[in-house]
C-alpha cells in the first residue's frame, strides 16, 4: 500500500473516532466565533449538528450559512502536539425543519449515538438541526502529510506539496 492509499484509508475512518467537532461561524459584522458541538454524519459526508437557538453559533448560522468545521485528534492520544491529525471542511448550512421525516431520522441517529440526553433535547423547542454540506477540505496526518480533499463524494485526496 503506497502513501496515498494509506492516507485515504485513514481519512475514511478518521471521523468515526471523534464525537464532536469544532465549528467556526461568522456574525453579520464579520466577527468569527469558535465553538464545538456533537455531530452525526451520513454516508454522503453531510454533517448534522443539534444546537440551541440561543447559542452564538446558531444565531450566526441563521445570518451566514457558511462555516468551517474541524475534526481533531485528542491531545492525549497524539504523539506530536505540533502535528495532531485533523480534518477540516468548508461547509454550507441548511436548517432541517422540525418534526419532518428527515428531522426525525436525524434525531434518531443522535439518540443512537448519544443516548438519553437526546430525549431531553428533543423536547426543547429552541434546539435545531442543521445539515452541514462540505464542499472541500484538508486532511493532515503529520509533518509533510497534508492532503487537499475534493471530488463529488469528497473522496479524492491530493497531497499538498512545497511550492
C-alpha positions as a printed Julia matrix, in Angstrom:
163×3 Matrix{Float64}:
   0.0    0.0    0.0
   1.51   3.35  -1.03
   1.4    6.59   0.98
  -1.72   7.97  -0.77
  -3.61   4.69  -0.26
  -2.67   4.7    3.44
  -3.8    8.33   3.81
  -7.08   7.56   2.03
  -7.78   4.59   4.31
  -7.03   6.71   7.38
  -9.23   9.53   6.05
 -12.17   7.16   5.54
 -12.02   6.08   9.21
 -10.98   9.32  10.9
 -14.39  10.87  11.72
 -15.62   7.66  13.34
 -13.12   8.19  16.17
 -14.5   11.63  17.08
 -17.77  12.61  18.76
 -17.68  16.41  18.47
 -16.44  18.98  16.0
 -15.1   22.48  16.36
 -17.14  24.93  14.29
 -16.23  28.39  13.13
 -19.06  30.74  12.22
 -19.22  34.48  11.46
 -21.72  37.12  12.56
 -23.1   39.93  10.39
 -20.17  42.21  11.35
 -17.68  39.58  10.19
 -16.64  38.68  13.74
 -15.66  34.99  13.94
 -16.87  32.65  16.66
 -15.3   29.32  17.53
 -17.37  26.71  19.3
 -17.97  22.98  19.34
 -20.87  20.58  19.04
 -21.52  16.85  18.91
 -22.43  15.59  15.43
 -23.66  12.72  13.34
 -22.74  12.05   9.7
 -24.47  10.36   6.82
 -22.97   8.19   4.09
 -22.51  11.26   1.83
 -20.32  13.02   4.44
 -23.06  15.51   5.33
 -22.63  16.53   8.95
 -25.63  17.16  11.22
 -25.5   19.27  14.35
 -28.21  19.6   17.01
 -27.79  23.04  18.59
 -29.61  25.53  20.77
 -31.17  28.54  19.08
 -29.77  30.61  21.97
 -26.13  29.84  21.11
 -23.93  32.3   19.25
 -23.05  29.78  16.55
 -26.72  29.08  15.8
 -27.5   32.79  15.58
 -24.52  33.18  13.24
 -25.68  30.3   11.02
 -29.08  31.96  10.69
 -27.3   35.08   9.36
 -24.5   33.47   7.37
 -24.77  29.78   6.42
 -21.07  29.4    5.57
 -18.81  27.83   8.16
 -15.73  25.75   8.71
 -15.64  22.55  10.75
 -12.66  20.83  12.34
 -12.29  17.24  13.47
  -9.12  16.96  15.55
  -7.28  14.16  17.28
  -7.43  14.13  21.07
  -4.36  15.78  22.61
  -3.94  12.84  24.97
  -3.65  10.45  22.01
  -1.26  12.41  19.8
   2.4   11.55  19.59
   3.32  15.1   18.49
   1.34  18.15  19.63
   2.53  20.17  16.61
   1.22  17.56  14.19
  -2.15  16.44  15.56
  -4.18  14.58  12.98
  -7.02  16.79  11.78
  -9.65  17.14   9.11
 -11.31  20.41   8.14
 -14.16  21.08   5.74
 -15.6   24.28   4.3
 -19.37  23.85   4.55
 -22.72  25.44   3.94
 -25.5   25.01   6.49
 -29.21  24.47   5.94
 -31.87  24.14   8.62
 -33.82  20.87   8.81
 -37.47  21.66   9.54
 -38.59  20.33  12.9
 -40.79  17.2   13.06
 -40.33  16.33   9.37
 -39.39  12.76   8.4
 -35.81  13.9    7.76
 -35.64  15.63  11.17
 -36.95  12.52  12.94
 -34.44  10.31  11.12
 -31.54  12.56  12.19
 -32.77  12.82  15.81
 -32.89   9.02  15.89
 -29.23   8.95  14.74
 -28.35  11.33  17.57
 -30.29   9.14  20.03
 -28.42   6.04  18.89
 -25.05   7.75  19.17
 -25.51   9.88  22.31
 -28.25   8.19  24.32
 -30.77   9.57  26.8
 -29.72  13.24  26.61
 -31.39  13.4   23.19
 -34.8   12.64  24.71
 -34.45  15.78  26.81
 -33.16  17.9   23.92
 -35.96  16.64  21.69
 -38.46  18.36  23.97
 -36.67  21.72  23.88
 -38.28  23.87  21.19
 -35.22  26.09  20.71
 -32.99  23.19  19.6
 -32.43  22.98  15.86
 -30.79  20.57  13.46
 -28.56  21.96  10.75
 -27.26  19.94   7.85
 -23.68  20.95   7.04
 -22.75  20.17   3.46
 -18.97  20.01   2.94
 -17.59  21.43  -0.32
 -13.86  20.74   0.07
 -11.42  20.0    2.81
  -7.95  19.32   4.11
  -6.67  16.25   5.94
  -3.41  16.48   7.88
  -1.84  13.35   9.35
   1.64  14.61  10.16
   4.55  16.74   9.07
   4.67  16.8    5.27
   1.49  14.74   5.1
  -1.3   17.17   4.23
  -3.94  16.44   1.62
  -6.49  18.56  -0.19
  -9.89  16.85  -0.37
 -12.24  17.26  -3.31
 -14.42  15.24  -5.64
 -18.15  14.62  -5.89
 -18.13  12.45  -2.77
 -15.18  14.19  -1.1
 -13.2   11.07  -1.79
 -10.24  12.44  -3.73
  -7.09  13.22  -1.76
  -4.22  15.12  -3.36
  -1.04  15.61  -1.38
  -0.14  19.24  -0.8
   3.5   19.76  -1.67
   6.02  22.55  -1.18
   5.95  25.18  -3.87
